[in-house]
PDB file of C-alpha atoms in Angstrom:
ATOM      1  CA  MET A   1     -21.547  21.323  -7.152  1.00 56.00           C
ATOM      2  CA  PHE A   2     -24.496  19.289  -6.025  1.00 69.00           C
ATOM      3  CA  GLY A   3     -26.546  18.017  -8.920  1.00 60.00           C
ATOM      4  CA  ARG A   4     -23.816  18.456 -11.622  1.00 64.00           C
ATOM      5  CA  PRO A   5     -21.211  15.995 -12.872  1.00 63.00           C
ATOM      6  CA  GLY A   6     -17.965  16.178 -11.025  1.00 59.00           C
ATOM      7  CA  SER A   7     -14.672  17.258 -12.525  1.00 56.00           C
ATOM      8  CA  GLY A   8     -13.883  14.846 -15.282  1.00 54.00           C
ATOM      9  CA  LYS A   9     -16.720  12.529 -14.234  1.00 59.00           C
ATOM     10  CA  GLN A  10     -19.950  11.362 -15.808  1.00 54.00           C
ATOM     11  CA  THR A  11     -21.575  10.682 -12.515  1.00 71.00           C
ATOM     12  CA  VAL A  12     -23.710  13.445 -10.728  1.00 77.00           C
ATOM     13  CA  ASN A  13     -22.286  14.968  -7.675  1.00 84.00           C
ATOM     14  CA  GLU A  14     -24.749  14.196  -4.859  1.00 91.00           C
ATOM     15  CA  GLN A  15     -22.375  14.888  -1.813  1.00 91.00           C
ATOM     16  CA  VAL A  16     -23.531  17.017   1.050  1.00 93.00           C
ATOM     17  CA  PHE A  17     -21.953  17.998   4.229  1.00 94.00           C
ATOM     18  CA  VAL A  18     -23.388  18.289   7.753  1.00 95.00           C
ATOM     19  CA  SER A  19     -22.782  21.160  10.052  1.00 94.00           C
ATOM     20  CA  ALA A  20     -24.185  21.818  13.570  1.00 94.00           C
ATOM     21  CA  ARG A  21     -24.457  25.079  15.594  1.00 93.00           C
ATOM     22  CA  VAL A  22     -22.891  24.137  18.904  1.00 94.00           C
ATOM     23  CA  THR A  23     -23.787  26.184  22.002  1.00 93.00           C
ATOM     24  CA  ASN A  24     -21.924  25.739  25.170  1.00 95.00           C
ATOM     25  CA  ILE A  25     -24.521  25.966  27.998  1.00 92.00           C
ATOM     26  CA  THR A  26     -21.944  24.944  30.816  1.00 94.00           C
ATOM     27  CA  ALA A  27     -19.871  27.182  33.041  1.00 96.00           C
ATOM     28  CA  ALA A  28     -16.643  25.844  31.659  1.00 96.00           C
ATOM     29  CA  PRO A  29     -14.915  26.047  28.224  1.00 97.00           C
ATOM     30  CA  ILE A  30     -15.383  23.010  26.023  1.00 97.00           C
ATOM     31  CA  LEU A  31     -12.471  21.823  23.715  1.00 98.00           C
ATOM     32  CA  LEU A  32     -13.906  19.669  20.886  1.00 98.00           C
ATOM     33  CA  THR A  33     -11.333  17.133  19.481  1.00 98.00           C
ATOM     34  CA  SER A  34     -13.378  15.137  16.960  1.00 98.00           C
ATOM     35  CA  ALA A  35     -16.774  14.479  15.574  1.00 97.00           C
ATOM     36  CA  LYS A  36     -18.548  11.867  13.497  1.00 97.00           C
ATOM     37  CA  TRP A  37     -22.016  11.054  12.044  1.00 97.00           C
ATOM     38  CA  GLU A  38     -23.530   7.689  11.412  1.00 97.00           C
ATOM     39  CA  ILE A  39     -26.479   6.490   9.403  1.00 97.00           C
ATOM     40  CA  VAL A  40     -29.406   4.904  11.461  1.00 97.00           C
ATOM     41  CA  GLN A  41     -32.343   3.001  10.043  1.00 96.00           C
ATOM     42  CA  ALA A  42     -31.896   4.318   6.501  1.00 96.00           C
ATOM     43  CA  ARG A  43     -31.530   2.880   3.055  1.00 95.00           C
ATOM     44  CA  ASN A  44     -29.625   4.043  -0.041  1.00 94.00           C
ATOM     45  CA  LEU A  45     -27.360   6.378   1.983  1.00 94.00           C
ATOM     46  CA  SER A  46     -23.642   6.222   2.178  1.00 92.00           C
ATOM     47  CA  LYS A  47     -20.414   8.183   3.036  1.00 90.00           C
ATOM     48  CA  GLY A  48     -18.744   9.920   0.177  1.00 86.00           C
ATOM     49  CA  GLY A  49     -16.208  12.577  -0.282  1.00 85.00           C
ATOM     50  CA  ALA A  50     -14.622  14.904   2.275  1.00 86.00           C
ATOM     51  CA  SER A  51     -14.372  18.527   3.107  1.00 86.00           C
ATOM     52  CA  PHE A  52     -10.974  19.911   3.724  1.00 85.00           C
ATOM     53  CA  PHE A  53     -11.010  23.789   3.631  1.00 79.00           C
ATOM     54  CA  SER A  54     -14.022  24.727   5.862  1.00 84.00           C
ATOM     55  CA  LYS A  55     -13.614  26.691   9.106  1.00 88.00           C
ATOM     56  CA  ASN A  56     -14.123  24.633  12.283  1.00 94.00           C
ATOM     57  CA  LEU A  57     -13.871  21.304  10.487  1.00 96.00           C
ATOM     58  CA  LEU A  58     -13.786  18.051  12.527  1.00 97.00           C
ATOM     59  CA  TRP A  59     -12.906  14.423  11.481  1.00 97.00           C
ATOM     60  CA  PRO A  60     -13.637  11.334  13.480  1.00 97.00           C
ATOM     61  CA  VAL A  61      -9.946  10.884  14.037  1.00 97.00           C
ATOM     62  CA  ILE A  62      -8.322  13.369  16.520  1.00 97.00           C
ATOM     63  CA  SER A  63      -4.892  13.327  14.830  1.00 96.00           C
ATOM     64  CA  MET A  64      -6.496  14.968  11.736  1.00 95.00           C
ATOM     65  CA  ASN A  65      -8.094  17.861  13.677  1.00 96.00           C
ATOM     66  CA  LYS A  66      -7.371  21.264  15.118  1.00 95.00           C
ATOM     67  CA  PRO A  67      -9.322  21.326  18.404  1.00 97.00           C
ATOM     68  CA  ILE A  68     -12.129  23.769  18.624  1.00 97.00           C
ATOM     69  CA  LYS A  69     -12.550  25.794  21.814  1.00 98.00           C
ATOM     70  CA  ILE A  70     -16.097  26.988  22.669  1.00 98.00           C
ATOM     71  CA  GLU A  71     -16.371  29.329  25.683  1.00 98.00           C
ATOM     72  CA  PRO A  72     -19.358  29.333  28.160  1.00 97.00           C
ATOM     73  CA  GLY A  73     -22.286  30.729  26.361  1.00 95.00           C
ATOM     74  CA  GLU A  74     -20.679  30.758  22.934  1.00 97.00           C
ATOM     75  CA  GLN A  75     -22.104  29.449  19.737  1.00 95.00           C
ATOM     76  CA  VAL A  76     -19.879  27.900  17.080  1.00 96.00           C
ATOM     77  CA  ASP A  77     -20.818  26.272  13.683  1.00 95.00           C
ATOM     78  CA  VAL A  78     -19.057  22.839  13.479  1.00 96.00           C
ATOM     79  CA  GLU A  79     -18.592  21.007  10.098  1.00 96.00           C
ATOM     80  CA  PHE A  80     -18.406  17.317   9.925  1.00 97.00           C
ATOM     81  CA  ALA A  81     -15.596  16.527   7.505  1.00 96.00           C
ATOM     82  CA  GLU A  82     -16.962  13.287   5.992  1.00 95.00           C
ATOM     83  CA  GLY A  83     -19.418  13.727   3.173  1.00 94.00           C
ATOM     84  CA  LEU A  84     -22.940  12.148   2.891  1.00 95.00           C
ATOM     85  CA  GLU A  85     -24.037  10.756  -0.435  1.00 94.00           C
ATOM     86  CA  LEU A  86     -27.780  11.668  -1.095  1.00 95.00           C
ATOM     87  CA  ASN A  87     -28.092   8.970  -3.730  1.00 94.00           C
ATOM     88  CA  GLY A  88     -30.881   9.777  -6.135  1.00 94.00           C
ATOM     89  CA  MET A  89     -31.833  13.154  -4.800  1.00 95.00           C
ATOM     90  CA  ALA A  90     -30.329  15.378  -7.560  1.00 93.00           C
ATOM     91  CA  SER A  91     -32.667  14.163 -10.209  1.00 93.00           C
ATOM     92  CA  ARG A  92     -35.634  14.957  -7.901  1.00 95.00           C
ATOM     93  CA  ILE A  93     -34.439  18.346  -7.261  1.00 95.00           C
ATOM     94  CA  ARG A  94     -34.018  19.021 -11.008  1.00 92.00           C
ATOM     95  CA  LYS A  95     -37.477  17.843 -11.707  1.00 94.00           C
ATOM     96  CA  ASN A  96     -39.089  20.163  -9.336  1.00 94.00           C
ATOM     97  CA  ARG A  97     -39.415  23.215 -11.489  1.00 92.00           C
ATOM     98  CA  ALA A  98     -41.013  25.272  -8.696  1.00 94.00           C
ATOM     99  CA  LEU A  99     -37.494  25.595  -7.236  1.00 93.00           C
ATOM    100  CA  ASP A 100     -36.267  27.412 -10.183  1.00 92.00           C
ATOM    101  CA  THR A 101     -38.508  30.391  -9.419  1.00 92.00           C
ATOM    102  CA  ALA A 102     -38.315  30.357  -5.671  1.00 93.00           C
ATOM    103  CA  PHE A 103     -37.227  33.470  -3.713  1.00 92.00           C
ATOM    104  CA  THR A 104     -34.292  33.274  -1.231  1.00 91.00           C
ATOM    105  CA  VAL A 105     -33.831  34.959   2.126  1.00 86.00           C
ATOM    106  CA  PRO A 106     -30.620  37.270   2.297  1.00 81.00           C
ATOM    107  CA  ALA A 107     -29.249  35.449   5.405  1.00 85.00           C
ATOM    108  CA  ASP A 108     -25.979  33.559   6.041  1.00 87.00           C
ATOM    109  CA  PRO A 109     -26.106  31.035   4.850  1.00 89.00           C
ATOM    110  CA  THR A 110     -28.599  31.824   2.023  1.00 91.00           C
ATOM    111  CA  ARG A 111     -31.904  30.289   2.653  1.00 93.00           C
ATOM    112  CA  ILE A 112     -34.874  29.486   0.387  1.00 94.00           C
ATOM    113  CA  ASN A 113     -38.075  31.305   1.308  1.00 92.00           C
ATOM    114  CA  GLY A 114     -41.228  29.149   1.773  1.00 92.00           C
ATOM    115  CA  ASP A 115     -42.248  26.160   3.899  1.00 93.00           C
ATOM    116  CA  GLN A 116     -43.611  24.430   0.843  1.00 96.00           C
ATOM    117  CA  TYR A 117     -40.003  23.865  -0.361  1.00 96.00           C
ATOM    118  CA  VAL A 118     -38.785  22.631   3.136  1.00 96.00           C
ATOM    119  CA  ASN A 119     -41.839  20.171   3.440  1.00 96.00           C
ATOM    120  CA  TRP A 120     -41.286  18.823  -0.061  1.00 97.00           C
ATOM    121  CA  PHE A 121     -37.502  18.159   0.469  1.00 97.00           C
ATOM    122  CA  ALA A 122     -38.277  16.411   3.809  1.00 97.00           C
ATOM    123  CA  GLU A 123     -40.932  14.281   1.984  1.00 97.00           C
ATOM    124  CA  GLN A 124     -38.366  13.280  -0.555  1.00 97.00           C
ATOM    125  CA  MET A 125     -35.890  12.394   2.133  1.00 97.00           C
ATOM    126  CA  GLY A 126     -38.455  10.096   3.618  1.00 97.00           C
ATOM    127  CA  LEU A 127     -39.263   8.380   0.381  1.00 97.00           C
ATOM    128  CA  LEU A 128     -35.642   7.896  -0.798  1.00 97.00           C
ATOM    129  CA  TYR A 129     -34.097   6.877   2.536  1.00 97.00           C
ATOM    130  CA  GLY A 130     -36.903   5.649   4.720  1.00 97.00           C
ATOM    131  CA  ALA A 131     -39.470   7.406   7.049  1.00 96.00           C
ATOM    132  CA  LYS A 132     -37.358   6.529  10.088  1.00 97.00           C
ATOM    133  CA  ALA A 133     -33.989   7.398   8.567  1.00 97.00           C
ATOM    134  CA  LYS A 134     -31.726   9.392  10.928  1.00 97.00           C
ATOM    135  CA  LEU A 135     -28.267  10.650  11.414  1.00 97.00           C
ATOM    136  CA  ARG A 136     -26.515  10.267  14.816  1.00 97.00           C
ATOM    137  CA  LEU A 137     -24.192  13.129  15.295  1.00 97.00           C
ATOM    138  CA  THR A 138     -21.498  12.798  18.021  1.00 98.00           C
ATOM    139  CA  LEU A 139     -19.035  15.417  19.332  1.00 98.00           C
ATOM    140  CA  TYR A 140     -15.965  14.529  21.424  1.00 98.00           C
ATOM    141  CA  GLU A 141     -13.664  16.131  23.749  1.00 97.00           C
ATOM    142  CA  GLY A 142     -10.457  14.975  25.155  1.00 96.00           C
ATOM    143  CA  ASP A 143      -9.563  11.379  24.212  1.00 96.00           C
ATOM    144  CA  TYR A 144     -12.859  10.476  22.450  1.00 97.00           C
ATOM    145  CA  LYS A 145     -15.003  11.329  25.333  1.00 97.00           C
ATOM    146  CA  PRO A 146     -18.518  11.933  23.903  1.00 97.00           C
ATOM    147  CA  VAL A 147     -19.695  15.483  25.005  1.00 96.00           C
ATOM    148  CA  ALA A 148     -22.896  15.389  22.933  1.00 95.00           C
ATOM    149  CA  SER A 149     -24.753  12.699  20.945  1.00 95.00           C
ATOM    150  CA  LEU A 150     -28.203  13.161  19.244  1.00 93.00           C
ATOM    151  CA  LEU A 151     -30.287  11.674  16.710  1.00 95.00           C
ATOM    152  CA  VAL A 152     -31.612  13.810  13.776  1.00 96.00           C
ATOM    153  CA  PRO A 153     -34.533  12.641  11.614  1.00 96.00           C
ATOM    154  CA  LEU A 154     -34.065  13.042   7.726  1.00 97.00           C
ATOM    155  CA  ALA A 155     -37.784  13.054   7.010  1.00 96.00           C
ATOM    156  CA  GLN A 156     -38.254  16.221   9.059  1.00 94.00           C
ATOM    157  CA  GLY A 157     -36.802  19.602   8.000  1.00 93.00           C
ATOM    158  CA  VAL A 158     -37.145  23.178   9.468  1.00 92.00           C
ATOM    159  CA  ASP A 159     -36.552  26.658   8.405  1.00 89.00           C
ATOM    160  CA  PHE A 160     -34.907  29.935   9.597  1.00 83.00           C
ATOM    161  CA  PHE A 161     -37.540  30.406  12.290  1.00 82.00           C
ATOM    162  CA  TYR A 162     -36.841  27.105  14.103  1.00 83.00           C
ATOM    163  CA  HIS A 163     -34.316  27.355  17.126  1.00 77.00           C
ATOM    164  CA  GLY A 164     -33.879  23.674  18.235  1.00 79.00           C
ATOM    165  CA  GLU A 165     -36.793  23.209  20.577  1.00 78.00           C
ATOM    166  CA  ALA A 166     -40.231  21.796  20.175  1.00 76.00           C
ATOM    167  CA  VAL A 167     -43.401  21.383  22.156  1.00 75.00           C
ATOM    168  CA  ASP A 168     -44.616  17.843  22.897  1.00 75.00           C
ATOM    169  CA  GLN A 169     -48.227  16.637  23.143  1.00 77.00           C
ATOM    170  CA  LYS A 170     -48.291  17.555  26.949  1.00 81.00           C
ATOM    171  CA  GLY A 171     -47.103  21.102  26.285  1.00 81.00           C
ATOM    172  CA  ASN A 172     -43.542  20.544  27.502  1.00 81.00           C
ATOM    173  CA  VAL A 173     -40.653  22.122  25.684  1.00 78.00           C
ATOM    174  CA  GLN A 174     -37.948  19.778  24.644  1.00 78.00           C
ATOM    175  CA  TYR A 175     -34.725  19.997  22.803  1.00 81.00           C
ATOM    176  CA  ALA A 176     -35.263  18.653  19.224  1.00 85.00           C
ATOM    177  CA  PRO A 177     -32.479  19.403  16.707  1.00 88.00           C
ATOM    178  CA  ARG A 178     -33.629  19.266  13.101  1.00 93.00           C
ATOM    179  CA  LEU A 179     -31.934  19.749   9.750  1.00 95.00           C
ATOM    180  CA  ALA A 180     -32.440  23.213   8.167  1.00 95.00           C
ATOM    181  CA  TYR A 181     -33.549  22.219   4.739  1.00 96.00           C
ATOM    182  CA  ASP A 182     -34.195  25.811   3.759  1.00 95.00           C
ATOM    183  CA  ALA A 183     -30.446  26.462   4.056  1.00 95.00           C
ATOM    184  CA  PHE A 184     -29.575  23.567   1.927  1.00 95.00           C
ATOM    185  CA  LEU A 185     -31.989  24.500  -0.826  1.00 96.00           C
ATOM    186  CA  GLY A 186     -30.994  28.129  -0.650  1.00 94.00           C
ATOM    187  CA  GLN A 187     -27.189  27.293  -0.972  1.00 93.00           C
ATOM    188  CA  TYR A 188     -28.098  24.891  -3.892  1.00 93.00           C
ATOM    189  CA  LEU A 189     -29.790  27.813  -5.774  1.00 94.00           C
ATOM    190  CA  GLU A 190     -26.920  30.087  -4.918  1.00 93.00           C
ATOM    191  CA  MET A 191     -24.433  27.568  -6.408  1.00 91.00           C
ATOM    192  CA  ARG A 192     -26.440  27.263  -9.458  1.00 91.00           C
ATOM    193  CA  GLU A 193     -26.586  30.881 -10.089  1.00 92.00           C
ATOM    194  CA  LYS A 194     -22.781  31.066  -9.791  1.00 91.00           C
ATOM    195  CA  MET A 195     -22.041  28.073 -11.884  1.00 88.00           C
ATOM    196  CA  GLU A 196     -24.898  27.463 -14.263  1.00 89.00           C
ATOM    197  CA  PRO A 197     -25.023  30.002 -17.242  1.00 90.00           C
ATOM    198  CA  GLY A 198     -28.472  31.403 -17.781  1.00 90.00           C
ATOM    199  CA  PHE A 199     -29.821  30.664 -14.254  1.00 91.00           C
ATOM    200  CA  SER A 200     -30.482  33.339 -11.821  1.00 91.00           C
ATOM    201  CA  ILE A 201     -32.426  33.418  -8.361  1.00 90.00           C
ATOM    202  CA  ASN A 202     -35.705  35.127  -8.641  1.00 84.00           C
ATOM    203  CA  THR A 203     -35.716  38.384  -7.093  1.00 76.00           C
ATOM    204  CA  PRO A 204     -38.703  39.232  -4.825  1.00 75.00           C
ATOM    205  CA  PRO A 205     -40.728  42.311  -5.805  1.00 73.00           C
ATOM    206  CA  THR A 206     -40.248  45.467  -3.896  1.00 74.00           C
ATOM    207  CA  ARG A 207     -43.428  47.412  -2.634  1.00 75.00           C
ATOM    208  CA  VAL A 208     -42.696  51.250  -2.716  1.00 81.00           C
ATOM    209  CA  ILE A 209     -44.386  53.327   0.090  1.00 83.00           C
ATOM    210  CA  GLU A 210     -44.281  57.161  -0.248  1.00 83.00           C
ATOM    211  CA  VAL A 211     -44.056  59.075   2.982  1.00 88.00           C
ATOM    212  CA  ILE A 212     -45.775  62.462   2.846  1.00 88.00           C
ATOM    213  CA  PRO A 213     -45.376  65.113   5.635  1.00 90.00           C
ATOM    214  CA  ASP A 214     -48.853  66.329   7.066  1.00 88.00           C
ATOM    215  CA  PRO A 215     -48.936  68.229  10.285  1.00 88.00           C
ATOM    216  CA  THR A 216     -52.724  67.727  10.467  1.00 89.00           C
ATOM    217  CA  VAL A 217     -52.545  63.955  11.097  1.00 85.00           C
ATOM    218  CA  TRP A 218     -51.273  61.914  14.084  1.00 84.00           C
ATOM    219  CA  GLY A 219     -47.554  61.391  13.661  1.00 82.00           C
ATOM    220  CA  LYS A 220     -47.311  64.273  11.277  1.00 84.00           C
ATOM    221  CA  GLN A 221     -47.077  62.137   8.218  1.00 88.00           C
ATOM    222  CA  LYS A 222     -49.045  59.893   6.111  1.00 85.00           C
ATOM    223  CA  TYR A 223     -48.412  57.143   3.545  1.00 84.00           C
ATOM    224  CA  ARG A 224     -49.274  56.330   0.013  1.00 83.00           C
ATOM    225  CA  ASP A 225     -48.795  52.861  -1.549  1.00 79.00           C
ATOM    226  CA  LEU A 226     -47.173  53.188  -5.010  1.00 75.00           C
ATOM    227  CA  GLY A 227     -47.537  49.470  -5.697  1.00 74.00           C
ATOM    228  CA  VAL A 228     -44.843  46.946  -6.525  1.00 68.00           C
ATOM    229  CA  GLN A 229     -41.658  48.010  -8.283  1.00 65.00           C
ATOM    230  CA  GLU A 230     -39.728  45.605 -10.438  1.00 59.00           C
ATOM    231  CA  GLN A 231     -36.083  45.083  -9.541  1.00 54.00           C
ATOM    232  CA  PRO A 232     -33.676  46.276 -12.457  1.00 52.00           C
ATOM    233  CA  GLU A 233     -31.594  43.643 -13.773  1.00 52.00           C
ATOM    234  CA  GLU A 234     -27.768  43.817 -12.940  1.00 50.00           C
TER     235      GLU A 234
END
């Protein structure tokens, strides 16, 4: 688990894995055969660890992969097999006590709820690894033929509402992939809840609205706010 000592080790696990949602916008199927990421203009970052059991996993070496077919218009989540070491990040996350009481969004994957957490994490990425730090993600088809290559800044993060496009200063829409830091932090909290005794994700309050039939009003019903109801502990 990120932020905790690995099995039989004293060092803290700071490995993360990059995944990308790939959309085939062509009229023909695409067969991905390999994928890799590279560190660009960054300090204190390194490769470390590997993923073996995820679905749609791609290594840089073709012989280690099962090709992934993406039909026209289809979206597939692809995971890069090589791990990335976020050296020094675990202690910063632990020191941010505001994360301990954050709410999460019931999505897949679990996401933290709040721009302030995304902005904070992006700021830490810039401070630790450089304001211009990036990852270059490359997907290949066939015999190492690049089908997509893009640079993703580490000091900029986005949330659930971002869909890969941004508007420049002239008002033009451009493709601008970013890292979903709300998903990373949400999954971090989810893993803590599963593996750390005594820790649980803060449950958002529920506001109760009573619906009262009333034929004298428009819509034939009116509403009464009963206030916030606390969630029972499981």
